[in-house]
Amino acid sequence: MSRECSQLLPRVCAALADPRQPGSDDTCLEKLLDWLRDLTELEPTLNVVQDNPCLTEFFTSVLALPEPSPSILSFTLRLAGLLAASEDCFQHLQQENLLFRLFGTGGTLNRAVWEDASVRSGWVEGVHSMMHHQPALHFLCNGGGLDVIFTLQGDPSLFVASAASQLLVHMLTLSVESEPTTPVGEKDCDWPACAQMIIKHIEDSLQSGSASHINQSLKLLTSLFGSCRATWTEVLWLRIAKQVESFLTEDSVQTRHMLADLLLNMSRSPVFCDTEGSFWALVTSALEHLTPVQAGPLAVGILSLHKCPQDVRIQAMTVLLQPMDCILRAASQPLEYAGLLDESVSDPSTVESLLSSKSSCASLLCQTLAHLEKLLSLIHLPVDLPYTALLRSFVTILQFCSGLLIPATSLGNKISQILIGCSRVQKSALDALAALSERKGCDTVIGSLFDILLVYLESPNTSPTVLKKSFQAMSKWLARLPEMSCFNNQWQTEKILQDVFLVLQKRLCSPCWEVRDSSLEFLTSLIKSMRDQDEFRESLLSSEVPKLTENLLEDPESYVRASAVTAVGHLTFITSSLPETPVAGNQYNKEDTTAKLQDILSTDPESFPRRAVISIFTKWLKQGCTDQVEDTAQFVSRAIRTVERDLDWEVRIGGLELVEVFCVQTLCRAGLPKYPSAAASSSVTSSIQQNESLQIFCRAKLFKFLFWSLCDYDKPVGQKACDILLVLRASLSPSGLLKDCQGAGDSSAGCGIPWLQRTLRQGSLAQDFPTDGGNGVDFEDPESMMLALGTIDLEELHDELNKSSDHIEKSPQSLLEDILATVGTIDENEADCY
Amino acid sequence: LICLSVGPGAGQDVGRSCILVSIAGKNVMLDCGMHMGYNDDRRFPDFSYITQNGRLTDFLDCVIISHFHLDHCGALPYFSEMVGYDGPIYMTHPTKAICPILLEDYRKITVDKKGETNFFTSQMIKDCMKKVVAVHLHQTVQVDEELEIKAYYAGHVLGAAMFQIKVGCESVVYTGDYNMTPDRHLGAAWIDKCRPDLLITESTYATTIRDSKRCRERDFLKKVHETVERGGKVLIPVFALGRAQELCILLETFWERMNLKAPIYFSTGLTEKANHYYKLFITWTNQKIRKTFVQRNMFEFKHIKAFDRAFADNPGPMVVFATPGMLHAGQSLQIFRKWAGNEKNMVIMPGYCVQGTVGHKILSGQRKLEMEGRQILEVKMQVEYMSFSAHADAKGIMQLIRQAEPRNVLLVHGEAKKMEFLKQKIEQEFHVSCYMPANGETTTIFTNPSIPVDISLGLLKRETAIGLLPDVKKPKLMHGTLIMKDNSFRLVSSEQALKELGLAEHQLRFTCRVHIQDPRKEHETVLRVYNHLKGVLKDYSVQHLPDGSITVESILIQATAHSEDQGTKVLLVSWTYQDEELGSYLTSLLKKGLPQSTS
């Protein structure tokens, strides 16, 4: 602890314990606790407590208050627990008789403030913090504290109840793992005393017949098996397995959900997943007995496991595939697709009845689709799913939702009535469909897939959110076109692309900005993934899409303008590689596009479009797309002249990124290393190349922008500029060159450099960079700039800038001062959040 | 039944509004706010408390945002793009337009200052806003077949709304923040007598009767004027949109009236955008602004110009509105550094500042501030705090309750002690239950919904045939079978129900054995029983059948000798459930035994 802080702390403690002072803002107390927690991690806690007797005095004075405020008492409990986490400090506080008065049954618990949830929460948190050693465990168990925690499991405050449950898990683990008893067995006497009490409580609750007690215990077990992977957990499980198993046939929905969670956590634990037989039999039985909605999460979890018996996996798969299977059969699909599941292993009646009911159909489908999407998005999926049949089922669901399917079966009719226009199901199905595009081997039904996606893209009934997902799915599947065996027919591909662009043309003119924006994003993603394909380029350029996209550069909505900039920028990648035919040349004038974007960069009143322009410029530069446009240096120079005074610092950062790419490219072209190591060459040739590069940078007026940026209002800009300058210095001025420049302060070349140095040293952020160019510094003079790079301590500046600008806000001293300063001010200010 | 959980978030602190309402099986999340006082996880609500099992998208039917302040919408992009909620989000049109500006503003400050990466991005804000469905005032929006919502004007800030949430005949009104007195640019909140089962109201000023806003405005103008007159500069740190516009109108009008010449500046291009929205949503402003709109648009300022960073060094007086509002980064902080040393200057803080910010420090009276690089900044300029927040005070809250006539009231967004006082007042005056749960506590309220049931024509005809004409004033008891299907209820005759549901009819009979001490032959016992019953049940048809059994209406009685004891006869009594009453009576009668004289 710093000297300043240790001087402030006694006054802060006194202020906090003073009931006449207005209560401190909750965040102050939280942050004070954060700081003290950090402190106890750095220094021995006992030293902190002994060096700052004000802490124990604080406890004493709060305890002496007849009516302490709940927030202060809660803070006191949490702090005391935090300090008591170290055993010697625990003993120290015990000797002072503080812990008993704070945490004992005769202390805080008997006060009226115990009614306040924040006090109970503070008590639980305090106890949790101190539970790191045997004495704390005994203190609590022998003092009747366990019963308090048992009660708090059912607290009206969710936060307290949940914390109490976590605390019991922690205590059980600590008790079993820290006490030197023989390996635990099934008998009570084998377990440490505290563990015995907790286990007895769990067993009693499970047998109590009370739903809330059962749920509390199941929750506790779930988090225990989730966090503790020791072998003793299996012994514990054997004691309660029978009872837990009986809940499978229980009516309570909540209990059944909990059971699924419990089994899932257990299946992930090596303790259980290696066991043969009984545990997995229970899981299988759960998958059979729970409703599809309850069993869903368990099934997904099981299927993501890499180690799991095959029959359990099949059962889990059945849970997820059955609704899809029913959908296919309801739609009376040809037999070859309906074979998702073998009817002999599964009884579809439950799922069928759920699907035919209005209240459960959509939610079952949404949930199942979400589970499948989750599985399909896994990189290493341990099971093989029937991709083709799944694709068929997703497509069928989308057909149901759009009213396209007129099924012959009565179940199909019911489902169709329920699903028409149901956007929840549409969204889930489209998400699942997009995830499925990552999987190979489902090419056969691709025709109907594109058909239905086009229907969604075209339909005026498609809501903007559904449309966005349709675009996403379409873009992912289109990207897969070239590799699809069934689609090597060029004509078919062209047909689909033409249809897509026709729809896109319409959507780009939508009155709804969300739709226009999603359309532009779709176009950009298509160009990104398909720009190398001839059919794609031809279909795109022969459509109205490029023209309409360009029109949207003037959209009234700034989000749309920004997306249009990005799309137009990407379009340029295609048009710039076109042979200069008269037609194409007229339609896609690159200079024209650049001028338009440059215009947006300098005049658009909102920052999204400007940010998009500068980021497109950088992309162009990276991909070598600007070479043909104009002289790159000139291009960069013009861009930075536009952005250097931009009001949005993210645009200015964008400008610096452009400069960075330009510098790196120039240096590479000159054969100069970007980050020269000790082995950097100092030959004459390299010096000539350095000079050339330097001159290019000076001509492009980079240095003024970079030095100016060091003094930016917004810190990230300064940091970025400093990073670039460091790279430049490393590449341009190996030590030899720098030496030549030393002492050149008096020459005309060094004019103003000392001033620049001084200005920057004075704390770059605090200063305004003079607008007149700065005391005669010639930022376009290579020699001056070399000197500047050599003499200004960029490293120091770099450290300064990298110091978080809110280090004052975060500093404990500032916090303590703030708490003290608030003492005595009127409370009125606090209530005014807006 | 309405079950309600307030939270998530610990403690009863201001900020981070997020309320979950379960009403007739529908779950709605009201507001999704963030706490600006924290830089870590604690700034967002802990959404894991919303549902223990299942995805949020499946659990929640919709999210409603009351207005654009960050303590009500700041966690929305986090919730929808990072936590993964993918369902519908509702807010008013102005809120949808302005919300992203404030979110973007806050994101930039956060990333700027702390270089934080675990924060939502611009793209996420946009993606989130694309999911939002905008609603009009008083428009009933059907979220799904059962759940409907409706927005009412709340004052407070542009686009702020109170929402009524209705499922069947149960309803809840959530006020968000509101004020009941019109201010310089907005009108007063209003709701119709919708008599909700529950009114959830903010109670920021639960015990305060606020002095008139006019006084505070006069005070503000006086201070600005005095400073400018003596050649000083006035800095007003604000957030992009909201209070800033109100103060601009105030200064603009004052400058015009007093013919003042000192320049007023507004930083970083925010005015244009903000004013654009005020013009666009002119119908949401108050009457005066709307009336004068034709001659003069109140949001087109003559005296207020865009600020350039070079202006800060200009000599002479000026007034500058600069962002951000807590003096913790960017332009407002830079100007503050420049001007702090001069006692002629003044900074006016029009809103709340979180701990750690320069705004908080100077408001709590600190005058020597340590800046970067251990530099000490001495604050000589005057520091003023002016509260312009537009919340309902105690009077306003009572007024709203009077307007809406709720059956229950729930107080949120306030301090426990003050809420307790208000709760008592509400219960006393309106005789309704008032709740004030701490964050994380669930309140369950039982309602007595009247459920409409359709009656089948056949059943109705049958009842009227017996002479029971339906009459609104005289409720009648009617028997039938209730069919609940697809969330609708129908009362039909049991025959029709059987037919519709394709079920076969089963006869249910109750049987009971009664032991009677009688040594005579069985048929003689039967005769005794018959005579006894005939004597007692004069109004009923009692018959002695040839097979030796007795019937009383539909009730059947047979006698057999006890297998072990010939002196005891067992009477088997059996009846249908329709004759349950008579059956029970008969059994009890027989259990008393037969009178001796009836031999």
Coordinates of N, CA and C in Angstrom, one line a residue, chain B residues 182-265:
Chain B
P182 N -45.0 19.3 -18.0 CA -44.3 19.6 -19.3 C -43.1 20.4 -19.1
D183 N -42.0 20.2 -19.9 CA -40.9 21.1 -19.7 C -40.7 21.9 -21.0
R184 N -39.5 22.4 -21.1 CA -39.3 23.4 -22.2 C -39.5 22.8 -23.6
H185 N -39.2 21.5 -23.7 CA -39.4 20.9 -25.1 C -40.3 19.7 -25.1
L186 N -40.7 19.2 -24.0 CA -41.5 18.0 -24.0 C -42.8 18.2 -23.2
G187 N -43.8 17.3 -23.5 CA -45.1 17.4 -22.8 C -45.0 16.5 -21.6
A188 N -46.2 16.4 -20.9 CA -46.3 15.6 -19.7 C -46.8 14.2 -20.0
A189 N -46.4 13.3 -19.2 CA -46.9 11.9 -19.4 C -48.4 11.8 -19.3
W190 N -48.9 10.9 -20.0 CA -50.4 10.6 -20.0 C -50.7 9.2 -20.2
I191 N -51.7 8.7 -19.5 CA -52.1 7.3 -19.7 C -53.6 7.3 -19.5
D192 N -54.3 6.4 -20.2 CA -55.8 6.3 -20.0 C -56.1 5.4 -18.8
K193 N -57.4 5.4 -18.4 CA -57.8 4.7 -17.2 C -57.8 3.2 -17.6
C194 N -56.6 2.6 -17.7 CA -56.6 1.2 -18.3 C -56.7 0.2 -17.2
R195 N -56.7 0.6 -15.9 CA -56.9 -0.3 -14.8 C -56.0 -1.6 -14.9
P196 N -54.7 -1.5 -15.0 CA -53.9 -2.7 -15.1 C -53.9 -3.4 -13.8
D197 N -53.6 -4.7 -13.8 CA -53.4 -5.5 -12.6 C -52.2 -5.0 -11.8
L198 N -51.2 -4.5 -12.6 CA -50.0 -4.0 -11.9 C -49.4 -2.8 -12.6
L199 N -49.1 -1.8 -11.8 CA -48.4 -0.6 -12.4 C -46.9 -0.7 -11.8
I200 N -46.0 -0.8 -12.7 CA -44.6 -0.7 -12.3 C -44.1 0.7 -12.5
T201 N -43.8 1.4 -11.5 CA -43.4 2.8 -11.7 C -42.0 3.1 -11.1
E202 N -41.3 3.9 -11.8 CA -40.0 4.4 -11.3 C -40.3 5.3 -10.0
S203 N -39.4 5.4 -9.1 CA -39.6 6.2 -8.0 C -38.3 7.0 -7.6
T204 N -37.6 7.5 -8.6 CA -36.4 8.2 -8.3 C -36.6 9.3 -7.3
Y205 N -37.7 10.1 -7.5 CA -38.0 11.2 -6.5 C -39.2 10.8 -5.7
A206 N -39.1 9.7 -5.0 CA -40.2 9.1 -4.3 C -40.7 10.1 -3.2
T207 N -39.8 10.9 -2.6 CA -40.3 11.7 -1.5 C -40.2 13.2 -1.8
T208 N -39.7 13.5 -2.9 CA -39.4 14.9 -3.2 C -40.6 15.5 -3.9
I209 N -40.9 16.7 -3.4 CA -41.8 17.5 -4.2 C -40.9 18.6 -4.8
R210 N -40.6 18.5 -6.1 CA -39.6 19.3 -6.7 C -40.0 20.7 -6.9
D211 N -39.0 21.6 -6.7 CA -39.3 23.0 -6.9 C -39.5 23.2 -8.4
S212 N -40.2 24.2 -8.8 CA -40.5 24.3 -10.2 C -39.3 24.4 -11.1
K213 N -39.4 23.8 -12.2 CA -38.3 23.7 -13.1 C -37.9 25.2 -13.6
R214 N -38.9 26.0 -13.6 CA -38.6 27.4 -14.0 C -37.5 28.0 -13.1
C215 N -37.6 27.7 -11.8 CA -36.6 28.3 -10.9 C -35.2 27.8 -11.3
R216 N -35.1 26.5 -11.5 CA -33.8 26.0 -11.9 C -33.3 26.6 -13.2
E217 N -34.2 26.8 -14.1 CA -33.8 27.4 -15.4 C -33.4 28.8 -15.2
R218 N -34.1 29.6 -14.4 CA -33.7 30.9 -14.2 C -32.3 31.0 -13.6
D219 N -32.1 30.1 -12.6 CA -30.8 30.0 -11.9 C -29.7 29.8 -12.9
F220 N -29.9 28.8 -13.8 CA -29.0 28.4 -14.8 C -28.6 29.6 -15.7
L221 N -29.7 30.3 -16.2 CA -29.5 31.4 -17.1 C -28.7 32.6 -16.4
K222 N -29.0 32.7 -15.2 CA -28.4 33.8 -14.4 C -26.9 33.5 -14.3
K223 N -26.6 32.3 -14.0 CA -25.2 32.0 -13.8 C -24.4 32.1 -15.1
V224 N -25.0 31.6 -16.2 CA -24.3 31.7 -17.5 C -24.1 33.2 -17.9
H225 N -25.2 33.9 -17.7 CA -25.2 35.3 -18.1 C -24.1 36.1 -17.3
E226 N -24.1 35.9 -16.0 CA -23.1 36.6 -15.2 C -21.7 36.3 -15.6
T227 N -21.4 35.0 -15.9 CA -20.0 34.6 -16.3 C -19.7 35.3 -17.6
V228 N -20.6 35.2 -18.6 CA -20.3 35.8 -19.9 C -20.1 37.3 -19.8
E229 N -20.9 37.9 -18.9 CA -20.8 39.4 -18.8 C -19.5 39.8 -18.3
R230 N -18.9 39.0 -17.4 CA -17.6 39.4 -16.8 C -16.4 38.9 -17.7
G231 N -16.8 38.4 -18.9 CA -15.8 38.0 -19.8 C -15.3 36.6 -19.7
G232 N -16.0 35.8 -18.9 CA -15.6 34.4 -18.6 C -16.1 33.4 -19.7
K233 N -15.6 32.2 -19.6 CA -16.0 31.2 -20.6 C -16.8 30.1 -19.8
V234 N -17.9 29.6 -20.4 CA -18.7 28.6 -19.7 C -18.6 27.3 -20.5
L235 N -18.3 26.3 -19.7 CA -18.2 24.9 -20.3 C -19.4 24.1 -19.8
I236 N -20.2 23.5 -20.7 CA -21.3 22.7 -20.2 C -21.1 21.3 -20.8
P237 N -20.5 20.3 -20.0 CA -20.3 19.0 -20.5 C -21.7 18.2 -20.6
V238 N -21.9 17.7 -21.8 CA -23.2 17.0 -22.0 C -23.0 15.7 -22.7
F239 N -24.0 14.8 -22.7 CA -24.0 13.7 -23.6 C -24.7 14.1 -24.9
A240 N -24.4 13.3 -25.9 CA -24.8 13.7 -27.3 C -26.1 14.3 -27.4
L241 N -27.1 13.7 -26.7 CA -28.4 14.0 -27.1 C -29.3 13.9 -25.8
G242 N -30.2 14.8 -25.7 CA -31.2 14.8 -24.6 C -31.2 16.1 -23.9
R243 N -30.6 16.2 -22.7 CA -30.6 17.4 -22.0 C -30.0 18.5 -22.8
A244 N -29.0 18.2 -23.6 CA -28.2 19.2 -24.3 C -29.2 20.1 -25.2
Q245 N -30.2 19.4 -25.8 CA -31.1 20.1 -26.7 C -32.0 21.1 -25.9
E246 N -32.4 20.6 -24.7 CA -33.2 21.4 -23.9 C -32.5 22.7 -23.5
L247 N -31.2 22.5 -23.1 CA -30.5 23.7 -22.6 C -30.2 24.6 -23.8
C248 N -30.0 24.0 -25.0 CA -29.8 24.8 -26.2 C -31.0 25.8 -26.4
I249 N -32.2 25.2 -26.3 CA -33.4 26.0 -26.6 C -33.4 27.1 -25.5
L250 N -33.1 26.8 -24.3 CA -33.1 27.7 -23.2 C -32.2 28.9 -23.5
L251 N -30.9 28.6 -23.9 CA -29.9 29.6 -24.1 C -30.3 30.4 -25.4
E252 N -30.7 29.7 -26.4 CA -31.0 30.4 -27.6 C -32.1 31.5 -27.4
T253 N -33.2 31.1 -26.7 CA -34.2 32.0 -26.5 C -33.7 33.2 -25.6
F254 N -32.9 32.9 -24.6 CA -32.4 33.9 -23.7 C -31.5 34.9 -24.5
W255 N -30.6 34.3 -25.3 CA -29.7 35.2 -26.1 C -30.5 36.1 -27.0
E256 N -31.5 35.6 -27.6 CA -32.4 36.3 -28.5 C -33.0 37.5 -27.8
R257 N -33.6 37.2 -26.6 CA -34.3 38.2 -25.8 C -33.4 39.2 -25.3
M258 N -32.2 38.8 -24.8 CA -31.3 39.8 -24.2 C -30.3 40.4 -25.2
N259 N -30.5 39.9 -26.5 CA -29.6 40.4 -27.5 C -28.1 40.3 -27.2
L260 N -27.7 39.1 -26.8 CA -26.3 38.9 -26.3 C -25.5 38.5 -27.6
K261 N -24.2 38.8 -27.4 CA -23.4 38.6 -28.6 C -22.3 37.5 -28.4
A262 N -22.1 37.1 -27.2 CA -21.1 36.1 -26.9 C -21.4 34.8 -27.7
P263 N -20.4 34.2 -28.3 CA -20.8 33.0 -29.1 C -21.1 31.7 -28.3
I264 N -22.0 31.0 -28.8 CA -22.3 29.7 -28.2 C -21.9 28.6 -29.1
Y265 N -21.2 27.6 -28.7 CA -20.7 26.5 -29.6 C -21.2 25.2 -29.1

